[in-house]
Coordinates of C-alpha atoms in Angstrom, one line a residue:
X1 CA -7.4 8.2 8.4
X2 CA -6.2 4.5 8.3
X3 CA -8.5 1.8 9.4
X4 CA -8.0 -0.7 12.2
X5 CA -7.0 -3.8 10.7
X6 CA -5.9 -2.3 7.1
X7 CA -4.6 -4.4 4.4
X8 CA -0.8 -3.6 2.8
X9 CA -0.5 -5.2 -0.8
X10 CA 3.6 -6.0 -1.0
X11 CA 4.3 -5.0 -5.4
X12 CA 7.2 -5.0 -6.8
X13 CA 7.7 -2.5 -9.0
X14 CA 10.0 -3.1 -11.3
X15 CA 8.6 -6.1 -12.3
X16 CA 4.7 -4.7 -11.9
X17 CA 6.1 -2.2 -14.3
X18 CA 6.5 -4.4 -16.1
X19 CA 4.7 -6.1 -17.0
X20 CA 1.7 -3.3 -17.2
X21 CA 4.0 -2.0 -19.5
X22 CA 3.5 -5.4 -21.8
X23 CA 0.4 -5.1 -20.7
X24 CA -1.1 -1.8 -22.3
X25 CA 1.3 -2.3 -25.1
X26 CA 3.4 1.2 -23.3
X27 CA 6.6 0.7 -23.3
X28 CA 7.4 4.1 -21.8
X29 CA 4.7 3.8 -18.7
X30 CA 5.5 5.2 -15.3
X31 CA 3.9 5.4 -12.0
X32 CA 2.3 8.3 -13.4
X33 CA 1.1 7.1 -16.0
X34 CA -0.3 3.5 -14.7
X35 CA -3.7 3.2 -15.6
X36 CA -6.4 4.6 -12.7
X37 CA -7.7 0.9 -13.2
X38 CA -5.2 -0.9 -12.1
X39 CA -5.2 1.7 -8.7
X40 CA -9.2 0.9 -8.9
X41 CA -9.0 -2.4 -8.4
X42 CA -6.8 -3.0 -5.7
X43 CA -8.8 -0.9 -3.8
X44 CA -12.1 -2.7 -4.7
X45 CA -10.1 -5.6 -3.3
X46 CA -9.9 -4.0 -0.6
X47 CA -6.8 -2.2 0.4
X48 CA -6.0 0.3 2.3
X49 CA -1.8 0.3 1.4
X50 CA 0.3 0.5 -1.2
X51 CA 4.1 -1.0 -0.6
X52 CA 6.4 0.2 -3.8
X53 CA 8.8 -1.8 -3.4
X54 CA 12.4 -1.1 -3.8
X55 CA 11.4 2.4 -5.6
X56 CA 14.8 3.7 -5.0
X57 CA 17.9 4.9 -7.5
X58 CA 20.0 1.5 -8.3
X59 CA 23.6 1.0 -7.4
X60 CA 26.0 0.6 -10.3
X61 CA 28.3 -1.7 -7.1
X62 CA 25.7 -3.5 -6.4
X63 CA 25.0 -4.3 -10.1
X64 CA 28.3 -5.3 -10.7
X65 CA 28.6 -7.3 -7.2
X66 CA 25.4 -9.6 -8.3
X67 CA 26.5 -10.4 -11.6
X68 CA 29.4 -12.1 -9.7
X69 CA 27.0 -14.2 -7.4
X70 CA 27.4 -17.6 -8.5
X71 CA 24.4 -19.0 -6.8
X72 CA 22.2 -15.7 -7.3
X73 CA 23.3 -16.7 -11.3
X74 CA 22.3 -20.4 -10.8
X75 CA 18.6 -19.3 -9.4
X76 CA 18.0 -16.7 -12.8
X77 CA 18.9 -19.8 -14.7
X78 CA 16.8 -21.8 -13.6
X79 CA 13.6 -19.6 -14.1
X80 CA 11.9 -19.8 -16.1
X81 CA 12.8 -18.8 -19.2
X82 CA 16.5 -19.1 -18.3
X83 CA 18.2 -15.9 -17.7
X84 CA 22.6 -14.7 -17.6
X85 CA 23.6 -11.5 -15.8
X86 CA 22.4 -9.4 -18.0
X87 CA 18.9 -9.7 -16.0
X88 CA 21.0 -9.3 -13.0
X89 CA 20.7 -5.6 -11.4
X90 CA 21.2 -3.9 -7.8
X91 CA 19.7 -5.1 -4.8
X92 CA 16.6 -2.7 -3.6
X93 CA 18.3 -3.0 -0.4
X94 CA 21.9 -1.5 -1.1
X95 CA 20.5 2.1 -1.5
X96 CA 22.7 4.5 -3.9
X97 CA 20.4 7.2 -3.6
X98 CA 16.8 7.4 -1.8
X99 CA 16.1 9.5 -4.8
X100 CA 13.5 7.4 -7.6
X101 CA 14.8 5.9 -10.4
X102 CA 14.6 7.0 -13.5
X103 CA 13.1 4.2 -15.2
X104 CA 10.1 4.6 -13.2
X105 CA 9.6 8.1 -13.8
X106 CA 10.6 11.2 -12.6
X107 CA 10.8 12.9 -9.3
X108 CA 7.7 14.5 -8.7
X109 CA 6.0 11.2 -9.7
X110 CA 6.5 9.5 -6.2
X111 CA 4.3 12.3 -4.5
X112 CA 2.2 12.6 -7.6
X113 CA 1.4 9.0 -7.3
X114 CA 0.5 9.1 -3.5
X115 CA -2.0 12.3 -3.9
X116 CA -3.5 10.4 -6.5
X117 CA -4.1 6.7 -4.0
X118 CA -5.0 9.5 -1.5
X119 CA -8.2 10.1 -3.5
X120 CA -8.6 7.0 -3.7
X121 CA -8.3 6.3 0.1
X122 CA -5.5 4.4 0.1
X123 CA -2.0 4.9 1.3
X124 CA 1.4 4.5 -0.5
X125 CA 4.7 2.8 1.1
X126 CA 7.8 2.8 0.1
X127 CA 11.1 1.2 1.8
X128 CA 13.3 2.2 4.1
X129 CA 16.4 0.5 4.2
X130 CA 17.6 2.3 8.2
X131 CA 20.8 -0.6 8.9
X132 CA 23.2 0.3 5.3
X133 CA 23.9 2.3 2.2
X134 CA 25.1 1.2 -0.8
X135 CA 28.7 1.3 -0.7
X136 CA 29.3 3.5 -3.2
X137 CA 27.1 6.0 -1.2
X138 CA 27.7 9.6 -2.5
X139 CA 27.0 9.4 1.7
X140 CA 30.0 7.8 2.0
X141 CA 32.5 10.7 0.2
X142 CA 31.4 13.3 2.4
X143 CA 30.4 11.5 6.0
X144 CA 33.1 8.4 6.2
X145 CA 32.8 8.5 9.7
X146 CA 29.0 8.2 9.9
X147 CA 29.4 4.5 8.8
X148 CA 31.7 1.6 10.9
X149 CA 35.5 2.3 10.2
X150 CA 38.2 -0.3 11.1
X151 CA 41.7 -0.4 10.9
X152 CA 43.6 -2.3 7.9
X153 CA 44.4 -4.9 10.2
X154 CA 40.2 -5.2 10.2
X155 CA 40.6 -5.7 6.8
X156 CA 43.5 -7.8 6.5
X157 CA 41.9 -10.4 10.1
X158 CA 38.3 -10.0 8.0
X159 CA 38.4 -8.7 4.5
X160 CA 34.9 -10.5 4.4
X161 CA 33.8 -7.9 7.1
X162 CA 35.8 -4.7 4.7
X163 CA 36.5 -2.7 2.4
X164 CA 38.9 -0.5 1.2
X165 CA 37.8 3.1 0.2
X166 CA 39.8 5.3 -1.1
X167 CA 39.6 9.1 0.5
X168 CA 41.4 12.0 -0.8
X169 CA 45.1 10.3 0.1
X170 CA 44.3 8.1 2.7
X171 CA 42.2 4.9 2.9
X172 CA 39.3 3.6 5.1
X173 CA 38.2 0.6 5.7
X174 CA 34.6 0.7 5.8
X175 CA 32.5 -2.5 7.3
X176 CA 30.3 -4.0 5.2
X177 CA 26.4 -4.0 5.9
X178 CA 25.8 -7.5 8.2
X179 CA 23.2 -9.1 10.4
X180 CA 25.6 -10.9 12.8
X181 CA 24.0 -14.1 12.3
X182 CA 24.4 -14.3 8.3
X183 CA 27.3 -13.4 5.9
X184 CA 28.3 -9.6 5.3
X185 CA 26.2 -7.9 2.2
X186 CA 28.8 -7.4 -0.2
X187 CA 27.3 -4.6 -2.1
X188 CA 26.8 -2.3 1.3
X189 CA 28.2 -0.3 4.0
X190 CA 26.7 0.3 7.5
X191 CA 26.2 2.6 8.7
X192 CA 27.6 4.0 12.2
X193 CA 24.2 5.0 14.5
X194 CA 26.4 6.2 17.1
X195 CA 27.4 8.7 15.7
X196 CA 24.6 11.8 16.2
X197 CA 25.4 13.2 12.4
X198 CA 24.5 9.0 11.2
X199 CA 20.8 9.8 13.4
X200 CA 20.4 13.5 12.0
X201 CA 21.1 12.3 8.0
X202 CA 18.7 9.6 8.7
X203 CA 16.5 11.3 9.8
X204 CA 16.5 13.6 7.0
X205 CA 16.2 10.8 5.1
X206 CA 12.9 10.3 7.3
X207 CA 11.6 13.8 6.2
X208 CA 12.1 14.1 2.4
X209 CA 10.3 10.3 2.4
X210 CA 7.2 11.0 4.6
X211 CA 6.5 14.5 2.2
X212 CA 6.4 11.7 -1.2
X213 CA 4.7 8.7 1.5
X214 CA 2.3 7.7 3.6
X215 CA 4.6 5.2 5.3
X216 CA 7.7 3.6 5.7
X217 CA 8.1 0.1 5.3
X218 CA 11.5 0.2 8.0
X219 CA 14.4 -3.2 7.2
X220 CA 15.7 -4.9 10.0
X221 CA 14.8 -2.3 12.2
X222 CA 16.2 -4.5 15.7
X223 CA 20.1 -4.3 13.8
X224 CA 19.7 -0.7 14.7
X225 CA 18.7 -1.0 18.3
X226 CA 21.5 0.6 20.7
X227 CA 21.9 -2.7 22.0
X228 CA 22.1 -5.2 19.4
X229 CA 24.0 -2.7 17.4
X230 CA 26.9 -2.0 20.6
X231 CA 26.9 -6.2 20.4
X232 CA 27.5 -6.5 16.6
X233 CA 30.1 -3.4 16.4
X234 CA 30.9 -2.3 19.6
X235 CA 34.5 -4.4 19.0
X236 CA 35.5 -2.1 16.8
X237 CA 33.1 2.1 18.2
X238 CA 34.6 1.5 21.8
X239 CA 37.7 2.5 19.6
X240 CA 36.0 5.3 19.0
X241 CA 34.6 8.6 20.5
X242 CA 30.9 7.5 20.0
X243 CA 29.2 6.0 22.7
X244 CA 25.8 4.4 22.9
X245 CA 23.3 7.5 23.4
X246 CA 21.0 6.9 26.0
X247 CA 17.9 7.3 23.2
X248 CA 16.8 5.0 20.4
X249 CA 17.2 6.6 17.2
X250 CA 14.1 5.6 16.5
X251 CA 12.1 7.4 19.9
X252 CA 13.5 10.6 18.1
X253 CA 13.7 9.6 14.2
X254 CA 9.9 8.4 14.8
X255 CA 8.4 11.7 17.1
X256 CA 9.7 14.2 14.7
X257 CA 7.7 12.6 11.4
X258 CA 4.9 12.6 13.5
X259 CA 4.8 16.0 14.8
X260 CA 5.2 17.0 10.7
X261 CA 3.1 14.3 9.8
X262 CA 0.7 12.8 12.0
X263 CA -0.4 10.0 9.7
X264 CA 2.2 8.5 9.1
X265 CA 3.2 5.5 8.9
X266 CA 6.0 2.7 10.0
X267 CA 6.0 -0.6 9.9
X268 CA 9.7 -3.0 10.6
X269 CA 10.8 -5.5 10.0
X270 CA 12.3 -6.9 13.0
X271 CA 13.1 -11.0 14.4
X272 CA 14.6 -12.1 17.7
X273 CA 10.8 -11.7 19.9
X274 CA 12.2 -7.7 19.7
X275 CA 8.6 -7.1 18.2
X276 CA 7.3 -5.8 21.5
X277 CA 10.5 -3.2 22.5
X278 CA 10.1 -2.3 18.6
X279 CA 5.6 -1.0 19.1
X280 CA 6.8 0.5 22.9
X281 CA 9.4 2.4 20.8
X282 CA 6.4 3.7 18.4
X283 CA 6.4 1.8 15.1
X284 CA 2.7 1.0 14.1
X285 CA 3.4 -2.0 13.5
X286 CA 6.0 -5.1 13.3
X287 CA 6.6 -7.7 11.2
X288 CA 5.1 -11.4 13.0
X289 CA 6.9 -13.6 12.0
X290 CA 5.9 -15.9 15.6
X291 CA 2.6 -16.3 14.0
X292 CA 4.3 -17.5 10.2
X293 CA 7.1 -19.9 12.2
X294 CA 3.4 -21.3 14.1
X295 CA 1.7 -21.6 11.0
X296 CA 4.3 -23.1 8.7
X297 CA 6.4 -25.1 11.3
X298 CA 3.7 -25.7 14.6
X299 CA 0.1 -26.5 14.2
X300 CA -3.2 -25.0 15.6
X301 CA -2.7 -25.2 20.0
X302 CA 0.5 -23.4 18.8
X303 CA -1.0 -21.2 17.4
X304 CA -3.5 -20.2 19.3
X305 CA -1.2 -19.8 21.9
X306 CA 0.2 -17.3 20.3
X307 CA -3.2 -15.1 19.3
X308 CA -3.8 -14.9 23.0
X309 CA -1.0 -12.4 23.6
X310 CA -1.5 -9.3 24.9
X311 CA -4.2 -7.4 22.4
X312 CA -2.0 -4.2 21.8
X313 CA 0.3 -6.4 21.1
X314 CA -1.7 -7.9 18.5
X315 CA -4.1 -4.6 16.9
X316 CA 0.2 -3.2 15.6
X317 CA 1.6 -6.8 14.7
X318 CA 1.7 -7.8 10.7
X319 CA 0.6 -11.3 9.6
X320 CA 1.5 -12.6 7.2
X321 CA 2.3 -15.9 5.6
X322 CA 4.0 -14.6 1.7
X323 CA 6.4 -12.1 1.0
X324 CA 9.5 -11.3 -0.8
X325 CA 11.3 -12.6 1.5
X326 CA 9.6 -16.1 2.1
X327 CA 9.4 -19.1 -0.4
X328 CA 5.7 -18.9 -1.9
X329 CA 3.1 -20.2 1.1
X330 CA 1.5 -23.1 -2.0
X331 CA 5.2 -24.2 -2.2
X332 CA 6.0 -24.7 1.2
X333 CA 2.6 -25.3 3.1
X334 CA 0.9 -26.7 0.3
X335 CA -1.5 -25.5 -2.0
X336 CA -4.6 -26.1 0.9
X337 CA -2.4 -26.0 3.6
X338 CA -2.3 -22.3 2.2
X339 CA -5.3 -21.1 1.6
X340 CA -6.3 -22.4 4.9
X341 CA -3.8 -19.9 6.5
X342 CA -4.3 -17.2 4.2
X343 CA -7.6 -17.3 5.6
X344 CA -6.4 -17.1 9.1
X345 CA -3.5 -14.7 8.7
X346 CA -7.0 -12.8 6.9
X347 CA -9.3 -12.5 9.2
X348 CA -7.4 -12.3 12.8
X349 CA -6.3 -8.3 14.3
X350 CA -3.0 -6.7 13.2
X351 CA -1.9 -5.6 10.0
X352 CA -3.0 -8.7 6.9
X353 CA -0.4 -7.9 4.3
X354 CA 0.1 -9.8 1.3
X355 CA 2.7 -10.3 -2.0
X356 CA 0.7 -9.6 -5.5
X357 CA 2.4 -13.6 -6.0
X358 CA 0.5 -14.7 -3.5
X359 CA -2.3 -13.8 -4.8
X360 CA -2.4 -14.7 -8.0
X361 CA -1.0 -18.4 -6.7
X362 CA 2.1 -18.4 -8.5
X363 CA 4.8 -20.9 -7.2
X364 CA 8.3 -18.8 -8.0
X365 CA 9.5 -15.9 -5.8
X366 CA 12.1 -14.6 -8.0
X367 CA 14.6 -13.4 -6.4
X368 CA 14.7 -9.2 -5.7
X369 CA 17.8 -8.6 -7.8
X370 CA 16.1 -10.2 -11.7
X371 CA 14.8 -6.7 -13.7
X372 CA 14.0 -8.8 -17.0
X373 CA 10.1 -10.1 -16.5
X374 CA 10.1 -14.2 -16.1
X375 CA 7.0 -16.9 -16.9
X376 CA 5.3 -16.1 -13.9
X377 CA 2.0 -18.9 -13.6
X378 CA -1.0 -18.2 -12.2
X379 CA -3.4 -20.6 -10.1
X380 CA -7.3 -19.2 -11.4
X381 CA -8.5 -20.8 -8.4
X382 CA -6.3 -19.2 -5.6
X383 CA -7.4 -16.2 -7.5
X384 CA -10.1 -16.4 -6.4
X385 CA -10.4 -17.7 -3.0
X386 CA -8.2 -14.1 -2.7
X387 CA -10.4 -12.0 -4.6
X388 CA -13.2 -13.9 -2.6
X389 CA -11.8 -13.8 0.9
X390 CA -10.5 -9.5 0.4
X391 CA -13.9 -8.9 -0.4
X392 CA -15.2 -11.0 2.1
X393 CA -13.0 -9.7 5.1
X394 CA -13.5 -5.7 3.5
X395 CA -16.7 -5.7 5.5
X396 CA -16.9 -3.3 8.4
X397 CA -16.8 -5.9 11.0
X398 CA -13.5 -7.0 10.2
X399 CA -12.0 -3.4 10.9
X400 CA -13.9 -1.6 13.8
X401 CA -15.7 -4.9 15.4
X402 CA -14.1 -6.4 18.3
X403 CA -12.5 -9.6 17.8
X404 CA -12.6 -12.6 20.4
X405 CA -10.2 -15.5 20.5
X406 CA -13.6 -18.7 21.4
X407 CA -13.5 -21.8 23.1
X408 CA -13.8 -25.2 20.8
X409 CA -15.4 -27.7 23.2
X410 CA -15.3 -31.4 22.0
X411 CA -18.6 -33.2 20.7
X412 CA -17.9 -36.0 22.8
X413 CA -15.8 -37.1 24.5
X414 CA -13.6 -40.4 21.8
X415 CA -13.5 -37.4 19.4
X416 CA -10.6 -34.7 20.5
X417 CA -10.3 -32.9 17.5
X418 CA -11.6 -30.3 18.7
X419 CA -7.5 -28.8 19.1
X420 CA -7.4 -28.4 15.8
X421 CA -10.4 -26.2 15.0
X422 CA -9.6 -22.5 15.3
X423 CA -12.3 -20.0 16.1
X424 CA -12.8 -16.2 16.7
X425 CA -15.0 -13.9 16.0
X426 CA -15.8 -10.7 14.9
X427 CA -18.7 -8.7 16.4
X428 CA -20.0 -5.3 15.5
X429 CA -23.6 -3.6 16.2
X430 CA -25.7 -6.5 14.3
X431 CA -23.0 -8.1 12.3
X432 CA -21.1 -11.1 13.8
X433 CA -18.3 -13.0 12.3
X434 CA -17.3 -16.2 13.1
X435 CA -14.7 -18.2 11.8
X436 CA -13.9 -21.1 11.9
X437 CA -10.7 -23.3 10.6
X438 CA -9.6 -27.1 10.5
X439 CA -6.2 -26.4 11.1
X440 CA -5.4 -30.7 10.5
X441 CA -4.4 -32.7 7.9
X442 CA -7.2 -35.3 9.6
X443 CA -11.5 -34.0 10.0
X444 CA -12.1 -32.3 13.1
X445 CA -15.4 -31.6 15.0
X446 CA -15.8 -29.6 17.9
X447 CA -18.5 -27.2 19.3
X448 CA -17.6 -23.5 19.1
X449 CA -18.7 -21.1 22.2
X450 CA -20.3 -18.3 20.8
X451 CA -23.6 -17.7 21.3
X452 CA -26.3 -18.1 18.3
X453 CA -29.9 -17.9 18.8
X454 CA -31.8 -20.9 17.3
X455 CA -34.9 -20.0 14.7
X456 CA -36.9 -22.6 16.0
X457 CA -36.4 -26.2 15.1
X458 CA -33.6 -24.7 12.5
X459 CA -31.5 -22.6 11.9
X460 CA -29.9 -21.6 8.7
X461 CA -26.1 -19.7 8.4
X462 CA -24.8 -18.5 5.7
X463 CA -21.1 -19.5 5.3
X464 CA -19.2 -16.8 2.6
X465 CA -16.4 -19.2 1.3
X466 CA -18.5 -21.0 -0.3
X467 CA -21.8 -18.4 -0.5
X468 CA -24.2 -21.6 1.5
X469 CA -26.2 -21.7 3.9
X470 CA -25.7 -24.7 7.0
X471 CA -28.9 -25.6 8.3
X472 CA -28.4 -26.1 12.5
X473 CA -31.1 -27.9 14.5
X474 CA -31.7 -26.1 18.2
X475 CA -29.6 -28.3 19.8
X476 CA -26.8 -28.0 17.5
X477 CA -26.7 -24.6 18.6
X478 CA -27.4 -25.2 22.3
X479 CA -24.2 -24.0 24.5
X480 CA -22.2 -23.2 21.1
X481 CA -22.1 -24.2 17.1
X482 CA -21.7 -27.6 17.0
X483 CA -19.2 -28.7 13.4
X484 CA -19.4 -31.7 12.4
X485 CA -16.8 -33.4 10.4
X486 CA -14.8 -30.0 9.1
X487 CA -12.4 -30.9 6.0
X488 CA -8.9 -30.6 6.6
X489 CA -7.4 -27.5 5.9
X490 CA -11.0 -26.3 5.6
X491 CA -12.6 -23.1 6.3
X492 CA -15.8 -21.6 7.2
X493 CA -17.0 -17.8 7.7
X494 CA -20.6 -17.5 9.3
X495 CA -22.0 -14.8 8.3
X496 CA -25.1 -14.2 11.5
X497 CA -26.7 -11.0 11.6
X498 CA -28.6 -10.5 14.6

């Protein structure tokens, strides 16, 4: 059973496997021949879920489109040591078929890996791209009505929204997959979720995945919700027999999968303030872009306000400061701020979501279509920091304990920097963990509203990140934990044993 507040790591399967082939001088390595030590290292760091991003059969058409993308070609040219079009492959989010990429091994190896990870106490997660398929996915020929169709007139009016598809002696005009706020993804075909056959097909795919893995990260879930689907595509669907269903696809699909696989985990990539709604539909976890945006663009007051949200919502939120869609945290936050943000997302409620480049302190984000190894320079200090942080937060108190957001008062009337200190505790049996983060660029002082019994004139509290004891006089614990002059973007995790 998955523990509360589990830890997930995202691995770019293509690049990660290539790195291991070089490391072990095994050019033919596949998923089944990855040394157990690699998986055990992740387990020892406290990871519960391994998300292998991009495991499915790649689309030849997606690769062709990507190799004509001038912006992408320029990006990989700048990526050390510099690449040409031959290094560009298909997008992992333009799925040709839900079958293991033959570069990674035979079909049975995915289920075999699931069983191996389960024996080590971990779960395997893979992708489901729910909104669209690759434009050359064989399913389009089998069921063209399962995709959004336009007319020839629509195609001529919006050639960037549709592509021609010969079907027998006729031509169809299929919509590209699209987020209404951005240009269409021109290597994809948009699924029609108002067609019952589409829903039945996607449920079949989900059930097949559930037999091979322990969970799915579902891409752009909000685009498949009835209201959003109707807003985006209603102008075309209104001309067809396909009407808006009463039930959301996901309500039935999650129910059906969990009837057969009760422990299967659903993680939704979702934005636009729809996270709570998607949780209510049945998703176990939803992306928490709200915390990310507040940490990156706002300040401690806004972060604190977000953490006052309903506890059940927080429990089902996936916390992150980096993934394949976001720029490296060290670059966009700055190093010290990024590490402070890392402590925050690692010690609050919810699924704690990391990227392998984040843990190694890599300052570049490779395009998803890159299929060759780049010069991946890690930062030893950042790597050491995350190893320590992950081991600290693997403690049962951060998973089975009771979380509480703590008030931070002023030390004196003149000093108002307490507003920059974020604090919370985890209590479990005889253990109390107190987390304090100065999330600002100036020193901060404050009194954390937590009860710690003093042991005589002075009490020593162990701070886990620095591996040192802090000595507090009795008066500094009276009425709360008094912290003075916490350095900018610095964090404390105090371990208090009763």
